Coordinates of C-alpha atoms in Angstrom, one line a residue:
M1 CA -7.0 25.5 -21.4
I2 CA -7.3 29.3 -20.6
V3 CA -4.3 31.1 -19.3
L4 CA -4.5 33.9 -17.1
Y5 CA -1.6 36.2 -16.9
H6 CA -1.6 38.8 -13.9
K7 CA 0.3 41.3 -12.0
N8 CA -0.5 42.6 -8.7
Y9 CA -3.6 40.2 -8.7
R10 CA -5.0 42.0 -11.9
V11 CA -5.4 40.2 -15.3
T12 CA -2.8 41.5 -17.9
K13 CA -3.6 39.0 -20.9
I14 CA -5.6 36.1 -21.3
V15 CA -4.6 33.2 -23.7
S16 CA -6.9 30.6 -24.6
I17 CA -5.7 27.1 -26.4
G18 CA -8.5 25.2 -28.2
I19 CA -11.2 27.6 -27.1
E20 CA -12.8 30.7 -29.4
N21 CA -14.2 34.2 -28.5
V22 CA -12.9 34.1 -24.9
P23 CA -14.0 37.6 -23.2
D24 CA -11.0 40.0 -22.6
F25 CA -11.2 40.6 -19.0
S26 CA -8.0 42.3 -18.9
N27 CA -7.3 44.8 -16.0
R28 CA -9.8 42.8 -13.8
N29 CA -9.3 41.4 -10.3
I30 CA -8.1 37.9 -11.2
V31 CA -10.2 36.0 -8.7
G32 CA -13.3 37.3 -10.3
V33 CA -12.2 36.3 -13.6
I34 CA -11.3 32.9 -12.3
L35 CA -14.9 32.5 -10.8
D36 CA -16.5 33.9 -13.9
F37 CA -14.6 31.7 -16.4
A38 CA -15.3 28.4 -14.2
Q39 CA -19.2 29.0 -14.9
K40 CA -18.6 29.9 -18.4
Y41 CA -16.4 27.2 -19.3
K42 CA -17.0 24.0 -17.0
D43 CA -14.8 21.5 -18.7
E44 CA -11.5 23.2 -19.2
I45 CA -8.1 23.6 -17.3
L46 CA -7.7 27.3 -15.8
I47 CA -4.0 28.6 -15.5
W48 CA -2.8 31.5 -13.7
C49 CA 0.9 32.8 -14.1
D50 CA 2.6 35.6 -12.8
E51 CA 3.1 37.8 -16.2
R52 CA 7.2 37.7 -15.5
E53 CA 7.0 33.8 -16.1
K54 CA 5.1 34.0 -19.1
D55 CA 7.8 32.5 -21.3
N56 CA 8.7 30.0 -18.5
L57 CA 5.3 28.5 -18.3
N58 CA 5.2 24.7 -19.2
L59 CA 2.1 24.6 -21.0
E60 CA 2.7 21.4 -22.7
V61 CA 3.1 19.4 -19.5
I62 CA 0.0 20.6 -18.0
P63 CA -2.6 18.4 -19.6
E64 CA -0.4 15.3 -18.5
L65 CA -0.5 16.5 -14.9
F66 CA -3.7 16.7 -14.8
H67 CA -4.5 13.0 -15.1
H68 CA -7.6 13.4 -13.4
K69 CA -10.1 16.4 -12.7
K70 CA -9.8 16.6 -8.8
M71 CA -6.8 18.3 -8.5
M72 CA -5.0 21.7 -7.7
L73 CA -1.5 22.6 -9.0
S74 CA 0.7 25.5 -8.0
Y75 CA 4.3 26.1 -7.3
S76 CA 6.3 29.1 -5.9
P77 CA 10.2 29.1 -6.3
S78 CA 10.5 31.1 -3.0
E79 CA 11.7 29.5 0.2
E80 CA 8.9 30.9 2.3
N81 CA 5.2 30.6 1.3
Y82 CA 2.4 33.3 1.5
L83 CA 1.1 32.3 4.9
G84 CA 5.2 32.5 6.5
K85 CA 6.7 30.8 9.3
E86 CA 3.9 31.6 11.5
L87 CA 1.8 29.0 10.0
G88 CA 3.6 26.3 11.9
Y89 CA 2.2 27.9 15.1
F90 CA -1.5 26.7 14.3
E91 CA -0.9 23.8 11.7
D92 CA 0.7 20.6 12.8
S93 CA 1.1 18.5 9.4
P94 CA 3.7 17.7 6.8
F95 CA 2.0 20.0 4.4
I96 CA 3.9 22.7 6.1
I97 CA 7.7 22.3 4.9
I98 CA 7.5 21.9 1.1
N99 CA 10.1 20.1 -1.0
K100 CA 10.4 22.5 -3.8
T101 CA 12.3 19.8 -6.1
V102 CA 9.8 17.3 -6.2
K103 CA 5.8 17.0 -6.7
Y104 CA 4.8 17.5 -2.9
A105 CA 1.4 17.2 -1.3
T106 CA 0.3 20.5 0.4
W107 CA -2.7 22.8 0.4
Q108 CA -0.3 25.9 0.4
M109 CA -0.7 27.4 -3.0
S110 CA 0.7 30.4 -4.7
S111 CA -0.4 33.2 -7.1
H112 CA 3.0 32.6 -8.9
V113 CA 1.7 29.9 -11.0
G114 CA -0.9 27.2 -10.6
A115 CA -3.9 25.4 -12.4
I116 CA -7.1 24.1 -11.6
H117 CA -9.9 22.2 -13.5
T118 CA -12.9 24.3 -13.8
S119 CA -15.3 21.7 -12.7
V120 CA -13.9 21.8 -9.3
L121 CA -14.4 25.7 -9.0
E122 CA -17.8 25.1 -10.4
A123 CA -18.8 22.4 -7.9
C124 CA -17.8 24.6 -5.1
K125 CA -19.1 27.9 -6.3
N126 CA -21.6 28.4 -3.6
D127 CA -18.9 28.3 -1.1
L128 CA -16.2 30.4 -3.1
K129 CA -16.5 34.0 -2.4
P130 CA -14.6 36.7 -4.5
E131 CA -11.4 37.9 -2.8
R132 CA -9.0 41.0 -3.8
N133 CA -6.2 38.9 -2.6
L134 CA -5.4 35.8 -5.0
D135 CA -3.1 34.1 -2.6
Y136 CA -5.6 34.1 0.4
F137 CA -8.3 33.1 -2.0
L138 CA -6.1 29.9 -3.5
N139 CA -4.9 28.8 0.2
S140 CA -8.2 29.2 1.7
F141 CA -10.0 27.0 -1.3
A142 CA -7.1 24.2 -1.0
R143 CA -7.3 24.3 2.8
R144 CA -10.7 23.4 2.9
G145 CA -10.8 21.4 -0.3
I146 CA -8.0 18.9 0.9
S147 CA -9.9 17.5 3.5
H148 CA -12.9 16.5 1.3
G149 CA -10.9 15.0 -1.7
L150 CA -9.3 17.5 -3.7
F151 CA -5.6 16.7 -4.3
C152 CA -3.4 19.6 -3.9
Y153 CA 0.3 19.7 -4.8
S154 CA 3.2 21.9 -5.2
E155 CA 4.5 20.9 -8.5
P156 CA 7.8 22.4 -10.1
K157 CA 7.0 21.1 -13.6
L158 CA 4.9 23.9 -14.0
L159 CA 7.8 25.8 -15.0
I160 CA 10.3 25.1 -17.8
S161 CA 13.4 26.2 -15.9
K162 CA 14.4 27.5 -12.6
S163 CA 12.6 31.0 -12.2
T164 CA 14.4 34.2 -12.7
F165 CA 12.7 35.7 -9.7
D166 CA 11.2 34.4 -6.3
T167 CA 9.6 36.8 -4.9
Q168 CA 6.2 35.6 -3.1
P169 CA 3.7 38.0 -1.5
K170 CA 3.5 37.6 2.2
A171 CA 0.6 37.6 4.6
S172 CA 0.4 40.1 7.1
L173 CA -0.2 39.3 10.7
S174 CA -3.9 40.1 10.4
Q175 CA -4.3 37.9 7.5
Q176 CA -2.5 35.1 9.4
F177 CA -4.9 35.5 12.3
R178 CA -7.9 35.9 9.9
F179 CA -6.9 32.6 8.3
A180 CA -6.4 30.6 11.5
K181 CA -9.9 31.9 12.7
Q182 CA -11.6 31.0 9.5
H183 CA -10.1 27.6 8.8
Y184 CA -9.2 26.4 12.3
R185 CA -11.1 25.6 15.5
I186 CA -11.0 28.7 17.7
R187 CA -8.6 27.1 19.9
W188 CA -5.8 27.6 17.3
T189 CA -6.3 31.4 17.0
F190 CA -5.5 31.6 20.9
L191 CA -2.6 29.1 20.5
L192 CA -1.1 31.4 17.5
L193 CA -1.5 34.3 20.0
L194 CA 0.2 32.4 22.9
N195 CA 3.0 31.1 20.9
L196 CA 3.8 34.5 19.2
W197 CA 4.1 35.7 23.0
L198 CA 6.1 32.8 24.3
F199 CA 8.6 32.4 21.7
E200 CA 8.6 36.1 19.9
K201 CA 7.8 38.1 22.5
R202 CA 5.0 39.4 20.5
L203 CA 1.7 40.3 21.5
P204 CA -0.4 41.3 18.5
L205 CA -3.7 42.0 20.3
G206 CA -5.0 44.2 17.3
P207 CA -4.9 41.3 14.6
F208 CA -6.3 38.7 17.0
I209 CA -9.3 41.1 18.2
K210 CA -9.8 41.6 14.6
S211 CA -10.0 38.0 13.5
F212 CA -13.1 37.5 15.5
F213 CA -15.3 39.7 13.1
Y214 CA -14.7 36.9 10.4
R215 CA -16.9 34.0 10.0
K216 CA -15.5 30.2 9.8
R217 CA -15.2 29.3 6.2
E218 CA -16.4 25.7 5.4
L219 CA -16.9 23.5 2.2
D220 CA -19.7 21.2 1.4
T221 CA -18.5 17.9 1.7
K222 CA -20.8 16.4 -0.9
L223 CA -19.6 19.0 -3.6
L224 CA -16.4 17.3 -5.0
D225 CA -18.2 14.0 -4.7
K226 CA -20.0 14.7 -7.9
I227 CA -16.7 14.8 -9.8
P228 CA -15.7 11.2 -10.8
L229 CA -12.1 10.1 -9.7
D230 CA -10.9 8.3 -13.1
S231 CA -7.1 8.8 -13.6
N232 CA -5.7 8.2 -16.9
K233 CA -2.4 7.7 -15.6
K234 CA -1.2 4.2 -16.0
I235 CA 0.7 2.8 -13.1
I236 CA -0.2 -0.8 -13.3
E237 CA 1.7 -3.1 -15.5
K238 CA 2.4 -6.5 -14.2
G239 CA 0.0 -6.0 -11.3
T240 CA 1.6 -8.4 -9.1
V241 CA 1.4 -8.1 -5.4
D242 CA 3.7 -9.0 -2.6
V243 CA 2.5 -9.1 1.1
L244 CA 5.0 -8.2 3.9
I245 CA 4.4 -9.4 7.3
P246 CA 6.6 -9.1 10.3
T247 CA 5.5 -11.5 13.2
I248 CA 6.5 -12.5 16.8
G249 CA 4.7 -15.1 18.9
R250 CA 1.5 -14.9 17.1
K251 CA 1.1 -18.3 15.4
E252 CA -2.6 -18.6 15.2
Y253 CA -3.2 -15.1 14.3
L254 CA -0.9 -15.2 11.7
L255 CA -2.5 -18.6 10.5
N256 CA -5.9 -16.7 10.0
V257 CA -4.1 -13.8 8.1
L258 CA -2.6 -16.3 5.6
N259 CA -6.1 -17.8 5.1
N260 CA -7.7 -14.5 4.5
L261 CA -5.0 -14.0 1.9
A262 CA -5.6 -17.6 0.4
S263 CA -9.4 -16.6 0.0
Q264 CA -8.6 -13.3 -1.9
T265 CA -10.4 -12.9 -5.1
Y266 CA -7.2 -11.2 -6.5
L267 CA -4.4 -13.3 -5.2
P268 CA -0.8 -12.2 -4.0
K269 CA 2.4 -13.8 -5.7
N270 CA 4.5 -13.8 -2.6
V271 CA 3.6 -13.5 1.1
I272 CA 6.8 -12.6 2.6
I273 CA 7.1 -13.5 6.6
V274 CA 9.7 -12.2 9.1
E275 CA 9.5 -14.0 12.1
Q276 CA 11.3 -13.0 15.0
N277 CA 12.2 -14.8 18.4
P278 CA 15.1 -13.5 20.6
D279 CA 15.8 -16.9 22.3
T280 CA 19.0 -18.1 21.3
G281 CA 18.9 -21.6 19.8
S282 CA 15.1 -21.3 18.9
Q283 CA 13.7 -22.2 15.4
S284 CA 10.6 -21.2 13.5
N285 CA 7.5 -22.8 14.8
L286 CA 5.2 -22.0 11.7
D287 CA 4.9 -25.7 10.8
Y288 CA 1.6 -24.8 8.7
I289 CA 3.8 -22.9 6.2
R290 CA 5.2 -26.2 5.0
E291 CA 2.4 -28.5 5.9
N292 CA -0.6 -26.6 4.3
K293 CA -0.9 -26.1 0.6
W294 CA -1.1 -22.2 -0.2
P295 CA -2.0 -20.5 -3.7
F296 CA 1.1 -18.3 -3.2
V297 CA 4.7 -18.5 -2.6
I298 CA 5.6 -18.0 1.2
K299 CA 9.0 -16.6 1.8
L300 CA 10.0 -17.2 5.5
H301 CA 13.1 -15.3 7.0
F302 CA 13.7 -16.2 10.7
T303 CA 15.7 -14.0 12.7
H304 CA 16.6 -13.8 16.6
Q305 CA 16.9 -10.1 16.2
T306 CA 13.5 -8.6 17.4
G307 CA 12.4 -4.9 16.2
A308 CA 9.7 -4.0 13.5
C309 CA 12.2 -1.8 11.8
N310 CA 14.8 -4.4 11.2
A311 CA 12.1 -6.9 10.0
R312 CA 10.3 -4.7 7.6
N313 CA 13.8 -3.6 6.1
I314 CA 14.5 -7.5 5.9
G315 CA 11.0 -7.9 4.3
L316 CA 11.5 -4.9 1.6
S317 CA 14.9 -6.6 0.6
M318 CA 12.9 -9.6 -0.4
I319 CA 9.8 -7.9 -2.5
E320 CA 9.8 -8.8 -6.0
S321 CA 6.5 -7.6 -7.2
E322 CA 5.1 -4.5 -8.6
F323 CA 3.3 -3.8 -5.5
A324 CA 3.6 -4.4 -1.8
F325 CA 1.1 -4.8 0.8
F326 CA 2.3 -4.1 4.2
A327 CA 0.4 -6.0 6.8
D328 CA 0.4 -6.7 10.4
D329 CA 0.0 -10.4 11.8
D330 CA -3.4 -9.7 13.5
I331 CA -5.5 -8.2 11.0
V332 CA -8.7 -9.5 9.6
F333 CA -10.0 -8.2 6.1
D334 CA -12.6 -9.0 3.3
N335 CA -11.7 -11.4 0.5
D336 CA -11.8 -8.7 -2.1
L337 CA -9.3 -6.3 -0.1
L338 CA -6.3 -6.8 -2.7
E339 CA -8.7 -6.6 -6.0
K340 CA -10.2 -3.1 -4.6
A341 CA -6.7 -2.0 -4.0
M342 CA -5.7 -2.6 -7.4
E343 CA -8.8 -0.7 -8.5
A344 CA -7.6 1.9 -6.0
F345 CA -4.3 2.3 -7.7
A346 CA -5.9 2.4 -11.1
S347 CA -8.5 5.2 -10.3
T348 CA -6.4 7.2 -8.2
G349 CA -3.1 7.0 -10.4
N350 CA -1.3 7.3 -7.1
E351 CA 1.5 4.9 -5.8
V352 CA 0.9 5.0 -2.0
F353 CA -2.3 4.8 -0.1
L354 CA -3.6 3.4 3.1
V355 CA -6.9 1.5 3.6
A356 CA -9.1 2.3 6.7
C357 CA -7.8 0.3 9.8
H358 CA -10.1 0.3 12.7
L359 CA -10.4 -1.6 16.2
K360 CA -13.8 -3.6 17.2
T361 CA -14.9 -0.6 19.1
Q362 CA -14.5 1.8 16.2
K363 CA -16.7 2.5 13.0
V364 CA -15.4 3.6 9.7
T365 CA -16.8 6.4 7.9
K366 CA -17.0 6.3 4.2
Q367 CA -15.5 9.2 2.3
P368 CA -13.8 9.8 -1.0
P369 CA -10.1 9.3 -1.3
K370 CA -7.9 12.1 0.1
Q371 CA -4.6 13.0 0.9
F372 CA -3.5 12.0 4.5
T373 CA -1.0 13.3 6.9
V374 CA 0.4 10.0 8.2
F375 CA 1.8 6.6 7.2
G376 CA 0.9 3.1 8.7
A377 CA 3.0 0.4 8.1
G378 CA 0.4 -2.2 9.1
H379 CA -2.3 -1.1 6.0
A380 CA -0.5 0.4 3.6
F381 CA -0.2 -0.5 -0.3
V382 CA 2.7 0.7 -2.2
K383 CA 4.3 0.6 -5.6
S384 CA 7.6 -1.1 -5.3
A385 CA 9.4 1.3 -7.3
C386 CA 9.0 3.8 -4.5
F387 CA 11.1 2.1 -2.3
E388 CA 14.5 2.9 -4.0
G389 CA 16.5 4.4 -1.2
V390 CA 13.9 4.2 1.3
K391 CA 14.0 2.2 4.6
F392 CA 12.7 2.2 8.1
N393 CA 15.2 4.3 10.2
M394 CA 16.8 2.1 12.8
A395 CA 16.8 5.0 15.2
Y396 CA 13.2 4.4 15.9
E397 CA 13.5 0.7 16.8
F398 CA 11.6 -0.1 19.8
G399 CA 10.1 3.3 19.9
F400 CA 7.5 5.3 18.1
G401 CA 7.3 7.2 14.7
E402 CA 9.1 4.7 12.3
D403 CA 5.9 4.5 10.1
N404 CA 5.6 8.6 9.8
D405 CA 9.4 8.9 9.1
F406 CA 9.1 6.1 6.4
G407 CA 6.1 8.2 5.1
M408 CA 8.2 11.4 5.0
Q409 CA 10.8 9.6 3.0
L410 CA 8.3 8.8 0.4
R411 CA 6.8 12.2 0.7
N412 CA 10.4 13.8 0.1
K413 CA 10.8 11.5 -3.2
G414 CA 7.6 12.9 -4.5
F415 CA 5.1 10.2 -3.6
D416 CA 1.8 11.3 -2.0
I417 CA 0.0 9.3 0.5
L418 CA -3.8 8.8 0.2
Y419 CA -6.3 7.5 2.4
I420 CA -9.0 5.1 0.9
S421 CA -11.9 4.2 3.0
T422 CA -13.8 1.7 0.6
S423 CA -11.4 -1.0 2.0
R424 CA -11.4 -1.8 5.6
I425 CA -8.9 -3.8 8.0
L426 CA -9.8 -4.8 11.5
H427 CA -6.9 -4.7 13.8
L428 CA -7.4 -7.2 16.6
K429 CA -4.7 -5.8 18.7
A430 CA -3.7 -9.5 19.7
P431 CA -2.9 -9.8 23.5
I432 CA 0.2 -12.1 23.1
G433 CA 3.5 -11.8 20.9
G434 CA 5.4 -8.4 21.0
F435 CA 8.5 -8.1 22.9
R436 CA 9.2 -11.0 25.3
T437 CA 12.0 -9.2 26.8
K438 CA 11.5 -5.4 27.5
P439 CA 14.0 -3.7 25.4
T440 CA 16.6 -1.7 27.1
L441 CA 16.4 2.2 26.2
Q442 CA 19.7 4.6 26.3
W443 CA 17.9 6.8 28.7
Q444 CA 16.2 4.5 31.0
D445 CA 18.4 4.9 34.0
D446 CA 18.3 8.7 33.5
E447 CA 17.4 10.8 36.7
I448 CA 15.2 13.0 34.6
Q449 CA 12.9 10.8 32.3
P450 CA 12.8 12.5 28.7
K451 CA 9.5 13.6 27.6
P452 CA 8.1 13.5 25.1
S453 CA 9.6 10.0 23.7
P454 CA 13.1 10.8 22.3
T455 CA 11.9 8.9 19.1
L456 CA 8.7 11.1 18.9
M457 CA 11.3 14.1 19.2
L458 CA 13.5 12.8 16.6
F459 CA 10.6 13.0 14.0
R460 CA 10.0 16.5 15.0
L461 CA 13.5 17.5 14.6
L462 CA 13.9 15.9 11.2
Y463 CA 10.7 17.0 9.5
D464 CA 9.1 20.0 11.7
S465 CA 9.6 23.9 11.3
K466 CA 11.1 25.5 14.3
E467 CA 7.4 27.2 14.7
Q468 CA 5.8 23.7 14.6
I469 CA 8.2 22.2 17.4
S470 CA 7.6 25.3 19.5
N471 CA 3.8 24.7 18.9
Y472 CA 4.4 20.9 19.9
K473 CA 5.9 22.2 23.1
S474 CA 3.1 24.3 23.9
M475 CA 0.4 21.7 23.0
I476 CA 2.2 19.1 25.5
F477 CA 2.7 21.8 28.2
I478 CA -0.9 22.4 28.2
K479 CA -2.2 18.9 27.7
N480 CA -0.3 17.9 30.9
L481 CA -1.1 20.4 33.5
N482 CA -2.4 19.0 36.8
K483 CA -2.7 19.7 40.4
S484 CA 1.0 19.9 40.8
F485 CA 1.1 23.1 38.4
V486 CA -1.2 25.0 40.7
L487 CA 0.8 23.9 43.9
N488 CA 4.0 24.9 42.7
P489 CA 4.1 26.3 39.1
F490 CA 7.8 27.2 39.2
K491 CA 8.6 23.7 39.9
Y492 CA 6.2 22.2 37.7
I493 CA 7.7 24.5 34.8
K494 CA 11.3 23.7 35.8
V495 CA 10.7 20.0 35.7
F496 CA 8.9 20.3 32.3
R497 CA 11.9 22.0 30.6
Q498 CA 14.2 19.4 31.9
K499 CA 12.4 16.6 30.8
W500 CA 12.1 18.3 27.4
N501 CA 15.7 19.3 27.0
R502 CA 16.5 15.8 27.9
S503 CA 14.2 14.5 25.3
V504 CA 16.0 16.8 22.8
Y505 CA 19.5 15.4 23.9
W506 CA 18.5 11.7 23.2
A507 CA 16.9 12.7 20.0
N508 CA 20.0 14.2 18.9
K509 CA 21.9 11.2 20.0
L510 CA 19.4 9.1 18.0
K511 CA 20.0 11.5 15.2
E512 CA 23.5 10.8 14.8
R513 CA 23.0 7.2 14.3

């Protein structure tokens, strides 16, 4: 390991552990030293640390944290990060609000303290340019790398104890516009300007115009593929798997799923089926569960209460294996799906991941495992220990957003969500089943119908920053522009605000539940 202590982005001291004759590059810009050392020492962990945290750096735990090489860790105790709150005006992802108490997936890096494996820097050297500003360099690299299989985290374990200072360099407005221009589509630069004007009454034309003198930054998608993903973290002990399937009115489709599971090269221990039928007096019609012989135990729970949230919560309470596979009742998959899933747990060392799920009209592009922004309850594999204190929020029942809410609960407990494209699940989108009676929504009789859906708004209120919600409002307004806006823009804006406010009202009502 090599530790670079710095002050104001200049190296003040270099400490090497297990390496001899490391050159002294004190008083040089730290970004240049990082790039030089990455070429000279191609199989080491490189650490940067503000000199004020010298005695607080947790060197002993860092080799354990790097259970594979394709990782970039950082930590800032400050509430606000380098790019500041304005980032929410052009980034719509769960990587913005960082839970600083747990390991949290995010590309937002800090000069405060961090570490990376030199093999990652060496692989990407042609796309990394010297930068005087270490914070900008780190955020730029991580923002590009996270899309191509670089695992980026805020990791509080990098420090032994709570920091005695929490100052974090902040990007200027010019740097924020530059970052938007270099790492996002051009429309986001315009949207940043629009949002600043709409919600903060600022119109920074200078930084906006200046940003167009910078070129977009890319990262060769094949560079990181050269580094094998081979975790030494042991998360598999028993290796048992339970499958959870909610179902309603899809008898034949469910039978196909069960036959798919029965032909697996790696068999599940239990298959948990939560069957729903709102008709009072009805009973289960899944006769093949009793009549057929299955190479696993089938646990059937029948209920008259419909709803995916309730069904999955019932299923969660019935899981007893080390791992769980969340499945839908109308999917098709290869007979090695579970075997590959166990291999993915072992190679990534991660507790949660989604496999590629597609419709008949869609094609899956193979790519390396990467961090993902959403969670899907129909194609997810999760270590069961992650479920402690986590359940599907009933406020979303019969609406949208319960999957992502569940995913955010996992994130805030320190569990990352990955996307694995080497396995595929075909979602048939069965035309039968679903809700036999249309659910009654609290707002369905409102004179002004809420828009967006209150459940979608609820998710935003729970997990988004103020700026992200404002940006969401702008995007909905722009996407729904039509002829009525041209005919009467004042009326259009008035109705839009009424629908938005009604959505916020009902979202807060749901939140109280």
